[in-house]
Amino acid sequence: MSGIVVAVSPPDSAFMRACRNEPADRVPVWFMRQAGRALPEYRSARGTGSILQTVQHAELVAELTMQPVEHYGVDAAILFSDIVVPISAIGFGVDIEPGVGPVVSSPFRSSEDLRRLRPLEPEEDTPYVTEATRILSRELASSGIPLIGFAGAPFTLASYLIEGGPSRTFARTKSLMRSEPVLWADLVDALADISAASLRSQILAGAAAVQLFDSWAGALSPADYLSGALPATKKVFDAINDLGAPRILFGVGTGELLAQMASSGAEVIGVDWHVTLDAARKRVGPNRALQGNLDPAICLAPWDVVAHDAADALGRGGGVGHIFNLGHGVLPETDPATLERLVDLVHSVDPAELSSRMPPGDPR
Amino acid sequence: MSGIVVAVSPPDSAFMRACRNEPADRVPVWFMRQAGRALPEYRSARGTGSILQTVQHAELVAELTMQPVEHYGVDAAILFSDIVVPISAIGFGVDIEPGVGPVVSSPFRSSEDLRRLRPLEPEEDTPYVTEATRILSRELASSGIPLIGFAGAPFTLASYLIEGGPSRTFARTKSLMRSEPVLWADLVDALADISAASLRSQILAGAAAVQLFDSWAGALSPADYLSGALPATKKVFDAINDLGAPRILFGVGTGELLAQMASSGAEVIGVDWHVTLDAARKRVGPNRALQGNLDPAICLAPWDVVAHDAADALGRGGGVGHIFNLGHGVLPETDPATLERLVDLVHSVDPAELSSRMPPGDPR
C-alpha cells in the first residue's frame, strides 16, 4: 500500500504538475470510481440507500471520498457524487437504480421540457456538494492531495434525459439532435449552464481540478460530435476558464474524437484502452496532458498481466503530462489489492526514464 | 422500392465487383439484419419460436432470406441464421434468449471444456444450413443477386462461450485470454476450425461471398487484438482462401484495428460510423474494399437526416470498392420505408461521379 503522503501544496503536487504538462517526480495516479463497491470499507459505510440520498450527507461523502486516498495512496481524491445530482436537485425527476443507472420517469421530449431545466443555484440546490467539498479541501490540505470536482458533459446528460434509461444505441438522442437542432441546442445549452454552475461552485469551495464526464460521446460519429456535443462542452469549459483549475475531459470510445476534444479548452484529455497513449498524444497535440488508459477489465487478470499492461501504458505515456488512470471506472469485482499494487508500480517508476525512452514500435 | 433486378451473373454483379475493388455501374447496398423484426412479413412468417429452431427449417430460412431482397431491392442476400448455430449444433449448450442474445448454460472455464468443441461436420450437424444455401443459390441465380454466407469470428464466439451471457466489459474473456494464453489459443483454434468448416460448406453450397462477424473485437486494445484475436481470424480466412469467394471481416468500434483487420486476408473490411470511410481507406490501404458505414440509429431520424448522412458516406466511400451498409445491424424499430428510400438513394448515384470527387475537408 502506498500510504506515504508527501506534504506538498496542491499546485506543486505531481497531479497538478501533470495537468499542466510539467515534469514531476512521479507519474500521478488515481482511478475513476476509486470510491466504490470494490472497497469493503465503502460497502460498510455506504449502506444500501440510493446514491442520490447518500450524496446529501456531506460528512459521509467526505468519508467515502477519503477511503481510496487512504487505502490506495492515490495522488488525487475525487468527490463522491454522480453526474445527475444537479439535474435531480433542480427537480427534473431522475433516480439511480442500482445495477441499471440513471432512470428518468418522464423523459425529455419537447420544448415544453426545457422548463424543467431551470438554472442551478449550487448553494441552495446542492448545498451538500459545496459542504462536502469544503470539508474535503480542509482535510486534504495537509496532505497536499488535490480534490477533483466533476460534472456531466451536456451530451451525456442529455442522453440520459432523452433515453430515460440505459441505451446501447442512443437512437432517440441522435434522432432529436439531428432532427430538431434548435431544441437540441437549447437543451445542451441549459445543461452546460447547470454543469458550469456546479463546477464553478466546486472549484470555489476548494476543488483543485475538475473532470467533465462525457462518458457516452464515443457513440457519436465525428460529424455529430462536432456539431452536437463539442460546442456545449466548450461552453462549460469557457465558463470556468477564469478560475484557473485544470479541466479534464473524459469519454469512452472517443479515439476518433480526440483532436476535437483537445480543442474544447480542456487541459487534460482522457483516453481509453482502445488507443495507445503515444497515438493519442499525436491526436491531441503537444499542449495537452493525457489521462489513462489501462483497460479496467484487465485489472481482473492475474497481477503479471496487469503489471505488463501498466508498464506499457507508462512507457507510452512518456512520463510527462501523463496522469495514470484506467480507461473507465473500476469494475466492482476488482480486487483492491490489485489497485494497491498498481499504485505502487506507477509510483516506483522514474518519469525521467520514461521520457527518454522512445515509444515502442509495435502496438504492445 | 428498388424492385428492378438486373439479370447478371453473380461474378459481374455490383456487389461482387465492389468486393474485388473493381468499378461497377452502381454502389451495391445491403443491410446487416436486413431480414428481421423491422419487416412486417418477417414477423408474420417467423412466429415466436427460438431462432435456433427456426434456422432448422430450410424452406422458411430461404423465405426469410429472400424477404428483404424483394422488399428493399438490396444487392445481396444474407443467409438467415446466427453465429452460434454451429456451436449449438455440436452440442455446446447455447440458446438465444429473445432480447438478450446468446446464453450459455455451462460457460467455458477450463481445458476440460475444449472437449465440448468437437469439429463441425456441416452435412451432418447443420444440414439445414447447407440445404437453405442450396435452395437460395438456385432461387437467386436468375436474378444475379449473390448470397452471402457467414460465421462468427473466433474471438466473438469465445466471448459468448466464456461470459455465458451479454457483457459490457468482456472481463472474463480478456482475463482468460491474457492469463491462460495456451488455453485461449486452443479455444480460438477450435472455434476457427468450426467457423471455417461452416463457411466452406456454405460456399460449396452456393454462397458467393462470406462475412465473418467479429462483432465485439472492438472491445480489445490493439495489442490484445493482435495477439489474441487476429491469428485465429487469419486461420479461418486461410482455410477458405482456395475457394475464391470474397471474405468480409466485420466488427463494431474497430477504428484502431482496421489496419490489422486488413492484414487478415479479408478482401472487404467493415467500418462503423465512428470512422469516416475516407479515413478508413487510409488505414486499410488501397487493396481492400470497404463496407459501411451509416449509423443504424440515424435510420430512426427523419428522412432528410438519413439522406444527408448516406450521401456523405457515399462521397467518402468514393464509388469504387465500397459496399454501402449500416455500421451495425438494422434496429428493430426502423421503418422499412426508410430502408427502401435508402436503397433507392444509393442506387441513384453514379459511382463515376463519386470517384472523381475529392473527399470533403471537414468531418461531415
XYZ file of C-alpha atoms in Angstrom:
728
model
C 0.000 0.000 0.000
C 1.382 3.391 -0.983
C 0.475 5.080 2.252
C 3.295 7.617 2.241
C 1.859 11.056 1.703
C 4.296 13.802 0.775
C 3.217 17.131 2.234
C 3.359 19.433 -0.755
C 0.868 22.140 -1.563
C -1.560 21.168 -4.340
C -0.091 23.478 -7.024
C 3.164 21.544 -6.827
C 1.717 18.081 -6.465
C 2.528 15.511 -9.121
C -1.107 15.522 -10.204
C -1.294 19.301 -10.699
C 2.068 19.398 -12.474
C 0.959 16.631 -14.846
C -2.253 18.558 -15.602
C -0.073 21.485 -16.659
C 2.203 19.238 -18.734
C 5.121 19.927 -16.393
C 7.675 17.313 -15.258
C 7.131 15.888 -11.770
C 8.941 13.471 -9.503
C 6.440 10.739 -10.256
C 3.594 9.865 -12.581
C 0.416 10.651 -10.624
C -2.311 8.031 -10.466
C -5.965 7.912 -9.474
C -8.860 5.722 -10.586
C -12.287 6.615 -11.852
C -14.795 5.099 -9.384
C -11.963 4.604 -6.894
C -14.568 5.147 -4.168
C -16.943 2.292 -4.729
C -18.006 -1.277 -4.418
C -14.507 -2.700 -4.838
C -13.646 -1.350 -1.357
C -15.001 -3.267 1.649
C -14.921 -0.103 3.784
C -17.132 1.551 1.156
C -19.714 -1.196 1.291
C -19.894 -0.996 5.082
C -20.031 2.818 5.264
C -22.360 3.429 2.364
C -25.255 1.126 3.199
C -27.877 0.299 0.601
C -29.828 3.538 0.021
C -29.985 5.443 -3.260
C -26.765 7.234 -4.126
C -28.867 10.383 -4.574
C -29.682 10.153 -0.860
C -26.115 9.325 0.146
C -24.626 12.363 -1.580
C -26.782 14.637 0.601
C -24.790 13.656 3.698
C -21.654 15.761 3.432
C -19.748 14.021 6.240
C -20.424 10.609 4.722
C -19.457 11.906 1.269
C -16.184 13.156 2.709
C -15.556 9.769 4.314
C -16.284 7.854 1.088
C -14.096 10.272 -0.870
C -11.177 9.800 1.523
C -11.358 5.997 1.662
C -9.472 5.296 -1.602
C -6.935 8.032 -0.845
C -6.079 6.264 2.390
C -6.454 2.719 1.068
C -4.613 3.020 -2.230
C -2.390 6.068 -1.754
C -3.644 7.658 -4.974
C -2.485 11.150 -5.959
C -5.920 12.730 -6.183
C -9.279 12.461 -4.470
C -12.477 12.751 -6.483
C -15.663 13.935 -4.834
C -18.091 11.069 -4.235
C -21.157 12.092 -6.224
C -22.908 11.423 -9.528
C -23.269 13.411 -12.724
C -27.071 13.515 -12.412
C -27.013 15.121 -8.924
C -27.550 18.701 -10.213
C -30.418 17.801 -12.580
C -32.006 15.718 -9.870
C -31.615 18.616 -7.432
C -33.498 21.037 -9.692
C -36.358 18.552 -9.798
C -36.129 17.029 -13.274
C -37.180 13.681 -11.887
C -34.218 11.327 -12.181
C -33.284 8.417 -9.985
C -30.376 5.988 -9.994
C -31.385 2.361 -9.961
C -28.690 0.051 -8.572
C -27.246 -2.061 -11.381
C -29.118 -0.030 -14.002
C -28.000 3.596 -13.766
C -29.922 6.858 -14.136
C -33.611 6.403 -14.880
C -35.863 9.310 -15.835
C -39.558 8.855 -15.101
C -40.689 11.441 -17.636
C -38.028 11.717 -20.351
C -37.217 14.882 -22.287
C -39.362 15.023 -25.421
C -40.135 18.571 -26.493
C -39.506 22.258 -25.862
C -42.067 22.030 -23.044
C -39.484 20.017 -21.110
C -36.936 22.836 -21.259
C -38.886 24.500 -18.438
C -37.911 21.568 -16.231
C -34.253 22.601 -16.592
C -34.103 25.818 -14.598
C -30.676 27.261 -13.687
C -28.804 25.569 -10.857
C -28.190 27.593 -7.704
C -25.469 25.443 -6.132
C -25.645 26.951 -2.633
C -29.401 26.348 -2.456
C -29.926 23.300 -4.679
C -26.869 21.247 -3.775
C -25.515 22.728 -0.518
C -24.278 19.265 0.481
C -21.933 19.205 -2.526
C -20.380 22.514 -1.565
C -20.199 21.474 2.074
C -18.516 18.151 1.287
C -16.065 19.941 -0.991
C -15.184 22.388 1.803
C -14.715 19.595 4.345
C -12.527 17.663 1.926
C -10.353 20.560 0.851
C -9.629 21.270 4.527
C -8.904 17.601 5.255
C -6.714 17.211 2.184
C -4.787 20.478 2.630
C -2.206 18.988 4.978
C -1.513 16.027 2.723
C -1.179 18.049 -0.462
C -3.591 15.711 -2.266
C -5.776 17.679 -4.689
C -9.525 17.207 -4.824
C -11.133 16.707 -8.239
C -14.639 18.076 -8.696
C -16.772 16.883 -11.565
C -19.916 17.240 -13.632
C -21.591 15.594 -16.602
C -20.970 16.891 -20.103
C -24.105 18.210 -21.821
C -24.302 15.433 -24.457
C -24.071 12.611 -21.926
C -26.545 14.283 -19.549
C -28.923 14.906 -22.460
C -28.705 11.253 -23.461
C -29.943 10.212 -20.005
C -32.782 12.734 -20.075
C -33.901 11.670 -23.551
C -33.424 7.904 -23.419
C -34.965 7.720 -19.944
C -32.798 4.729 -19.079
C -29.804 2.757 -20.294
C -29.289 2.650 -24.056
C -26.854 0.886 -26.325
C -27.779 2.830 -29.447
C -28.709 6.349 -28.246
C -31.196 6.319 -31.113
C -33.654 8.794 -29.563
C -30.840 11.132 -28.577
C -29.257 11.112 -32.016
C -32.620 11.494 -33.676
C -33.518 14.549 -31.595
C -30.044 16.034 -32.064
C -30.259 15.751 -35.815
C -33.935 16.372 -36.484
C -34.511 19.247 -34.036
C -31.217 21.132 -33.942
C -32.704 24.235 -32.297
C -34.332 22.266 -29.495
C -31.152 20.228 -29.094
C -29.042 23.379 -28.871
C -31.387 24.795 -26.225
C -31.224 21.543 -24.269
C -27.440 21.192 -24.215
C -27.118 24.912 -23.597
C -29.237 24.631 -20.446
C -27.270 21.574 -19.351
C -23.986 23.387 -19.997
C -25.115 26.205 -17.703
C -26.057 23.712 -14.992
C -22.771 21.807 -15.204
C -20.757 25.021 -15.341
C -22.526 26.391 -12.257
C -21.846 23.161 -10.397
C -18.171 23.038 -11.383
C -17.730 26.716 -10.547
C -19.103 26.219 -7.048
C -16.958 23.125 -6.520
C -13.810 24.999 -7.532
C -14.703 27.971 -5.337
C -15.260 25.554 -2.441
C -11.814 24.067 -2.887
C -11.680 21.612 -5.788
C -8.216 21.923 -7.347
C -9.200 20.468 -10.725
C -12.384 19.291 -12.442
C -13.368 16.454 -14.730
C -16.219 16.677 -17.213
C -17.645 13.218 -17.884
C -18.804 12.835 -21.485
C -18.898 9.105 -20.969
C -21.070 8.268 -23.999
C -19.692 10.787 -26.507
C -17.960 7.860 -28.202
C -21.357 6.757 -29.531
C -21.298 9.702 -31.930
C -19.806 9.978 -35.390
C -17.084 12.638 -35.680
C -19.517 14.913 -37.515
C -22.249 14.565 -34.889
C -19.748 15.163 -32.105
C -18.512 18.314 -33.823
C -21.930 19.838 -34.356
C -23.915 18.350 -31.474
C -21.637 17.804 -28.497
C -18.441 19.855 -28.700
C -19.985 23.371 -28.656
C -21.809 22.825 -25.347
C -18.729 21.176 -23.835
C -16.692 24.230 -24.834
C -19.318 26.412 -23.203
C -18.861 24.608 -19.885
C -15.095 24.972 -20.013
C -15.235 28.615 -21.121
C -17.465 29.434 -18.159
C -14.840 28.291 -15.651
C -11.736 29.332 -17.551
C -11.165 32.355 -15.291
C -10.791 30.141 -12.214
C -7.582 28.525 -13.455
C -8.385 24.989 -12.260
C -7.203 22.332 -14.718
C -10.051 20.813 -16.725
C -10.154 17.130 -17.693
C -12.457 15.904 -20.475
C -13.274 12.202 -20.391
C -15.179 9.786 -22.625
C -15.117 6.128 -23.663
C -14.500 5.003 -27.241
C -13.502 8.510 -28.290
C -10.417 7.603 -30.328
C -11.765 9.363 -33.419
C -12.757 12.425 -31.388
C -9.505 13.136 -29.533
C -8.398 16.021 -31.731
C -11.801 17.664 -31.365
C -11.771 17.093 -27.613
C -8.343 18.754 -27.464
C -9.946 21.890 -28.906
C -12.561 22.035 -26.130
C -10.441 24.081 -23.755
C -9.599 21.099 -21.524
C -6.007 20.894 -20.333
C -6.228 17.114 -19.927
C -7.845 14.599 -22.293
C -8.970 11.192 -21.038
C -8.027 8.237 -23.226
C -9.336 4.681 -23.010
C -7.518 1.445 -23.850
C -8.598 1.419 -27.480
C -5.938 3.999 -28.330
C -2.350 3.744 -27.165
C -1.143 6.844 -25.347
C 1.585 7.582 -27.882
C -1.026 7.509 -30.654
C -3.324 9.666 -28.532
C -0.537 12.186 -27.977
C -0.272 12.710 -31.728
C -4.009 13.327 -31.962
C -4.313 15.814 -29.106
C -1.066 17.646 -29.852
C 1.819 18.615 -27.580
C -0.041 21.130 -25.405
C -2.484 18.783 -23.718
C -1.886 16.291 -20.940
C -3.321 12.777 -21.145
C -5.141 10.684 -18.567
C -5.458 6.896 -18.850
C -5.509 4.246 -20.121
C -5.425 0.756 -18.604
C -8.410 -1.445 -19.506
C -10.382 -1.886 -16.244
C -11.225 -5.458 -17.306
C -7.505 -6.253 -17.296
C -7.459 -5.462 -13.560
C -9.361 -8.752 -13.081
C -6.499 -10.706 -14.676
C -3.505 -12.022 -12.691
C -1.007 -9.444 -11.469
C 1.686 -10.089 -14.078
C -0.803 -9.214 -16.820
C -1.825 -6.015 -15.025
C 1.814 -5.093 -14.450
C 2.701 -5.713 -18.081
C -0.061 -3.501 -19.432
C 0.524 -0.795 -16.822
C 4.236 -0.668 -17.694
C 3.322 -0.402 -21.340
C 0.929 2.487 -20.673
C 3.570 4.242 -18.574
C 6.135 3.851 -21.341
C 3.782 5.181 -23.981
C 2.636 7.973 -21.679
C 6.200 9.225 -21.671
C 6.369 10.308 -18.026
C 5.426 13.959 -18.532
C 1.879 15.238 -18.889
C 0.508 11.786 -18.086
C -1.956 11.066 -15.291
C -2.189 7.315 -14.901
C -5.758 6.037 -14.655
C -7.975 3.300 -16.017
C -9.750 3.824 -19.325
C -13.101 3.707 -17.498
C -14.310 3.179 -13.941
C -13.048 0.483 -11.571
C -15.193 -2.639 -12.031
C -16.990 -3.607 -8.789
C -15.455 -7.099 -8.832
C -11.872 -5.725 -8.828
C -9.618 -6.933 -6.017
C -8.489 -3.827 -4.052
C -5.087 -5.497 -3.624
C -4.562 -5.225 -7.378
C -5.168 -1.474 -7.298
C -2.820 -1.122 -4.315
C -0.063 -2.869 -6.243
C -0.859 -0.792 -9.304
C -0.390 2.473 -7.399
C 2.912 1.164 -6.039
C 4.027 0.189 -9.522
C 3.203 3.585 -11.019
C 4.967 5.349 -8.143
C 8.040 3.146 -8.456
C 8.781 4.400 -11.951
C 11.139 7.324 -12.565
C 9.361 9.653 -15.018
C 12.692 10.891 -16.349
C 13.492 7.392 -17.564
C 10.139 7.148 -19.324
C 10.544 10.441 -21.167
C 13.931 9.444 -22.527
C 12.533 6.217 -23.938
C 11.285 6.028 -27.488
C 7.737 4.756 -27.814
C 7.819 1.076 -28.785
C 7.311 0.274 -32.448
C 4.648 -2.415 -32.175
C 1.241 -1.884 -30.587
C 2.156 -3.683 -27.336
C -38.904 0.401 -53.600
C -35.993 -0.630 -55.812
C -37.654 -3.691 -57.221
C -35.791 -3.748 -60.535
C -33.470 -6.732 -60.633
C -30.854 -6.775 -63.376
C -30.148 -10.304 -64.554
C -26.376 -10.509 -64.405
C -24.407 -13.488 -63.239
C -23.031 -13.059 -59.694
C -19.365 -12.592 -60.688
C -20.336 -9.430 -62.554
C -22.838 -8.093 -60.076
C -22.168 -4.716 -58.498
C -21.674 -6.418 -55.129
C -19.060 -8.883 -56.383
C -17.236 -6.197 -58.362
C -17.114 -3.956 -55.288
C -15.700 -6.840 -53.230
C -12.897 -7.074 -55.767
C -12.325 -3.308 -55.728
C -13.484 -3.041 -59.346
C -15.661 -0.239 -60.728
C -19.332 -1.099 -61.174
C -22.393 0.644 -62.564
C -23.692 1.340 -59.069
C -22.674 1.239 -55.446
C -24.077 -2.023 -54.095
C -26.069 -1.936 -50.862
C -27.320 -4.457 -48.312
C -28.048 -4.216 -44.603
C -26.868 -6.314 -41.710
C -30.004 -7.835 -40.118
C -31.967 -6.884 -43.230
C -34.096 -9.968 -42.543
C -35.615 -9.216 -39.196
C -38.111 -7.539 -36.961
C -38.242 -4.304 -38.970
C -40.108 -6.195 -41.718
C -43.791 -6.996 -41.108
C -43.590 -10.020 -43.439
C -40.747 -11.331 -41.260
C -42.790 -11.066 -38.089
C -45.692 -12.933 -39.666
C -43.589 -15.687 -41.266
C -41.165 -16.250 -38.414
C -43.528 -16.756 -35.478
C -42.220 -16.640 -31.936
C -40.023 -19.739 -31.512
C -36.302 -19.708 -30.806
C -34.201 -18.653 -33.760
C -32.189 -21.844 -33.251
C -35.358 -23.761 -34.075
C -36.282 -21.516 -36.994
C -32.930 -21.959 -38.751
C -33.550 -25.720 -38.935
C -36.373 -25.202 -41.424
C -34.583 -24.646 -44.713
C -37.648 -23.533 -46.678
C -38.537 -20.964 -44.034
C -34.920 -19.792 -43.882
C -34.979 -19.323 -47.637
C -38.198 -17.328 -47.373
C -36.852 -15.079 -44.590
C -33.611 -14.585 -46.519
C -35.492 -13.557 -49.675
C -37.883 -11.139 -47.965
C -35.507 -8.148 -47.773
C -34.204 -8.813 -51.281
C -37.740 -8.485 -52.584
C -38.834 -5.739 -50.205
C -35.846 -3.436 -50.392
C -34.172 -4.384 -53.672
C -30.789 -4.836 -51.989
C -27.813 -6.090 -53.981
C -27.057 -9.103 -51.810
C -28.942 -11.664 -49.766
C -27.507 -12.902 -46.492
C -28.451 -16.294 -45.151
C -30.885 -16.047 -42.248
C -29.029 -17.731 -39.389
C -26.982 -16.887 -36.311
C -23.287 -17.083 -35.497
C -23.896 -19.559 -32.656
C -25.697 -22.089 -34.873
C -22.610 -24.298 -35.432
C -21.563 -24.382 -31.761
C -25.125 -25.070 -30.745
C -25.293 -27.850 -33.341
C -22.258 -29.665 -31.917
C -23.953 -29.623 -28.517
C -22.069 -26.966 -26.582
C -25.282 -25.883 -24.885
C -26.127 -22.408 -26.128
C -29.517 -20.807 -26.566
C -30.646 -17.430 -27.834
C -32.950 -15.582 -25.491
C -35.135 -13.007 -27.242
C -33.998 -9.505 -26.294
C -30.916 -10.880 -24.552
C -28.822 -12.774 -27.105
C -26.785 -15.961 -26.802
C -26.861 -17.547 -23.344
C -24.596 -20.458 -22.390
C -25.855 -22.655 -19.573
C -22.417 -24.002 -18.692
C -19.794 -21.434 -19.765
C -16.292 -22.283 -20.943
C -13.941 -22.303 -17.959
C -11.045 -24.727 -18.426
C -9.298 -27.124 -20.757
C -11.956 -29.707 -19.819
C -14.410 -27.632 -21.832
C -12.346 -27.977 -25.009
C -13.820 -31.463 -25.381
C -17.220 -29.849 -25.836
C -15.917 -28.202 -29.039
C -15.576 -31.148 -31.387
C -15.062 -30.485 -35.119
C -18.123 -29.444 -37.097
C -19.371 -31.811 -39.808
C -21.603 -29.401 -41.719
C -23.508 -32.032 -43.716
C -24.421 -33.933 -40.548
C -24.531 -31.223 -37.868
C -26.133 -28.396 -39.816
C -27.691 -29.988 -42.931
C -30.417 -27.330 -42.848
C -27.809 -24.597 -43.415
C -26.443 -26.344 -46.470
C -29.946 -27.093 -47.721
C -31.115 -23.491 -47.306
C -27.982 -22.281 -49.059
C -28.653 -24.606 -51.995
C -32.281 -23.523 -52.260
C -31.285 -19.876 -52.147
C -28.466 -20.087 -54.640
C -30.897 -21.705 -57.102
C -33.580 -19.092 -56.405
C -31.148 -16.215 -56.692
C -29.351 -17.475 -59.806
C -31.829 -15.936 -62.224
C -31.708 -12.541 -60.548
C -27.939 -12.356 -60.316
C -28.151 -11.427 -56.647
C -25.280 -13.028 -54.699
C -25.868 -14.885 -51.444
C -23.601 -14.032 -48.502
C -22.806 -16.859 -46.102
C -21.457 -16.084 -42.654
C -19.924 -17.308 -39.418
C -18.719 -15.895 -36.117
C -15.093 -14.915 -35.681
C -13.269 -16.944 -33.018
C -12.863 -14.051 -30.556
C -16.530 -13.071 -30.598
C -17.685 -16.696 -30.360
C -15.249 -17.292 -27.493
C -16.612 -14.248 -25.673
C -20.114 -15.743 -25.723
C -18.866 -19.132 -24.503
C -16.841 -17.588 -21.676
C -19.147 -14.795 -20.497
C -22.184 -17.075 -20.667
C -24.421 -14.111 -21.494
C -24.304 -10.482 -22.506
C -21.313 -8.478 -21.269
C -20.291 -4.857 -21.496
C -16.747 -5.395 -20.273
C -15.725 -8.863 -21.538
C -13.709 -9.089 -18.327
C -13.744 -12.905 -18.085
C -12.836 -13.244 -21.743
C -9.929 -10.818 -21.535
C -8.725 -12.355 -18.308
C -8.680 -15.868 -19.786
C -7.053 -14.611 -22.989
C -4.238 -12.939 -21.106
C -3.722 -15.264 -18.159
C -4.029 -18.605 -19.961
C -2.635 -17.966 -23.435
C -2.257 -21.667 -24.286
C -5.843 -22.494 -23.328
C -7.037 -19.385 -25.163
C -5.103 -20.377 -28.294
C -6.632 -23.861 -28.158
C -10.106 -22.397 -27.738
C -9.948 -19.925 -30.621
C -8.196 -22.545 -32.726
C -11.102 -24.941 -32.249
C -13.581 -22.168 -32.986
C -11.627 -21.170 -36.101
C -11.910 -24.736 -37.391
C -15.649 -24.778 -36.726
C -16.260 -21.435 -38.441
C -14.021 -22.363 -41.365
C -15.862 -25.657 -41.830
C -19.196 -23.861 -41.801
C -18.082 -21.170 -44.262
C -16.524 -23.767 -46.536
C -19.752 -25.747 -46.732
C -21.774 -22.587 -47.343
C -19.518 -21.557 -50.213
C -19.595 -25.056 -51.708
C -23.401 -24.985 -51.460
C -23.577 -21.724 -53.389
C -22.695 -18.738 -51.201
C -20.898 -16.231 -53.437
C -19.191 -14.373 -50.582
C -18.858 -14.727 -46.817
C -18.823 -12.406 -43.838
C -17.019 -13.182 -40.600
C -18.704 -11.388 -37.698
C -16.169 -10.277 -35.092
C -18.818 -8.012 -33.623
C -17.131 -7.442 -30.248
C -13.478 -7.260 -31.363
C -13.692 -3.504 -30.769
C -13.657 -4.204 -27.021
C -9.974 -5.143 -27.308
C -6.903 -2.956 -27.137
C -4.795 -3.030 -30.324
C -2.241 -5.237 -28.569
C -4.822 -7.757 -27.371
C -6.423 -7.870 -30.803
C -3.035 -8.531 -32.399
C -2.079 -11.386 -30.104
C -5.470 -12.795 -29.114
C -7.926 -12.335 -31.968
C -6.213 -11.747 -35.304
C -4.310 -15.069 -35.590
C -7.469 -17.205 -35.320
C -9.326 -14.887 -37.712
C -6.498 -15.324 -40.199
C -6.779 -19.080 -39.747
C -10.449 -19.005 -40.758
C -9.721 -16.955 -43.862
C -6.685 -19.043 -44.833
C -8.797 -22.189 -44.659
C -11.203 -20.927 -47.336
C -8.740 -18.965 -49.446
C -8.663 -21.658 -52.155
C -12.396 -21.252 -52.818
C -12.030 -17.702 -54.153
C -15.180 -16.312 -52.516
C -14.674 -12.734 -51.281
C -14.293 -12.538 -47.494
C -15.720 -9.684 -45.425
C -14.484 -9.018 -41.879
C -16.835 -7.027 -39.667
C -16.682 -5.562 -36.175
C -18.040 -2.574 -34.210
C -15.780 0.089 -32.706
C -12.762 -1.260 -34.556
C -11.343 2.059 -35.755
C -7.975 1.388 -34.121
C -7.888 -2.158 -35.505
C -8.596 -1.500 -39.188
C -5.010 -1.849 -40.373
C -4.686 -5.145 -38.503
C -8.018 -6.357 -39.886
C -6.783 -5.506 -43.386
C -3.927 -7.979 -42.839
C -6.328 -10.831 -42.003
C -6.794 -11.972 -45.578
C -10.247 -10.403 -45.921
C -10.929 -8.638 -49.210
C -13.537 -6.376 -47.592
C -13.327 -4.608 -44.218
C -16.461 -3.500 -42.403
C -16.380 0.012 -40.953
C -18.805 1.553 -38.491
C -19.867 5.203 -38.184
C -17.102 6.138 -35.767
C -14.609 6.323 -38.626
C -15.323 8.129 -41.887
C -14.801 5.953 -44.950
C -12.050 8.166 -46.350
C -10.157 7.861 -43.049
C -10.810 4.103 -43.051
C -9.460 3.826 -46.596
C -6.132 5.238 -45.427
C -5.980 2.691 -42.611
C -6.811 -0.418 -44.651
C -4.757 0.611 -47.703
C -5.691 0.692 -51.383
C -6.126 -3.058 -51.899
C -9.126 -3.657 -49.675
C -12.759 -2.793 -50.259
C -14.847 -1.170 -47.523
C -18.332 -1.944 -46.287
C -20.386 0.556 -44.289
C -20.959 2.883 -42.578
C -24.249 4.658 -41.802
C -25.150 4.755 -38.091
C -28.224 2.487 -37.716
C -29.589 4.873 -35.074
C -29.679 7.624 -37.705
C -32.182 5.493 -39.668
C -34.722 6.392 -36.957
C -34.306 10.112 -37.711
C -36.352 11.940 -40.370
C -35.530 11.143 -43.991
C -33.552 14.290 -44.749
C -31.099 13.402 -41.969
C -30.745 9.851 -43.296
C -30.277 11.151 -46.838
C -27.655 13.654 -45.723
C -25.542 11.085 -43.902
C -25.961 8.478 -46.642
C -24.797 10.965 -49.273
C -21.825 11.811 -47.103
C -20.888 8.132 -46.717
C -21.245 7.618 -50.471
C -18.998 10.594 -51.157
C -16.348 9.436 -48.727
C -16.657 5.855 -49.989
C -15.533 7.131 -53.379
C -17.765 4.942 -55.535
C -15.304 2.102 -56.114
C -14.621 -0.712 -53.687
C -17.461 0.462 -51.467
C -20.371 -1.713 -50.382
C -22.944 0.525 -48.756
C -24.273 -0.829 -45.457
C -25.057 0.289 -41.957
C -22.301 0.300 -39.366
C -24.182 -2.383 -37.408
C -27.453 -4.285 -37.740
C -30.815 -2.714 -38.616
C -32.544 -1.674 -35.369
C -35.888 -3.477 -34.914
C -37.780 -0.176 -34.629
C -36.574 1.025 -38.069
C -39.289 1.986 -40.537
C -38.877 -0.299 -43.597
C -39.857 2.669 -45.781
C -36.642 4.418 -44.716
C -34.547 1.463 -45.862
C -36.468 1.344 -49.155
C -35.661 5.000 -49.782
C -32.086 4.427 -48.732
C -31.613 1.666 -51.312
C -33.121 3.939 -53.967
C -30.820 6.767 -52.951
C -27.690 4.593 -53.116
C -28.741 3.214 -56.492
C -29.468 6.673 -57.873
C -25.865 7.760 -57.509
C -23.395 7.446 -60.378
C -20.234 5.869 -58.920
C -18.091 7.582 -61.538
C -19.131 10.949 -60.150
C -18.227 9.882 -56.622
C -14.765 8.671 -57.543
C -13.915 11.960 -59.249
C -14.893 13.936 -56.149
C -12.353 14.906 -53.576
C -13.213 13.769 -50.062
C -14.627 16.738 -48.142
C -12.254 18.562 -45.851
C -14.342 18.670 -42.679
C -15.594 15.568 -40.860
C -19.143 15.845 -42.222
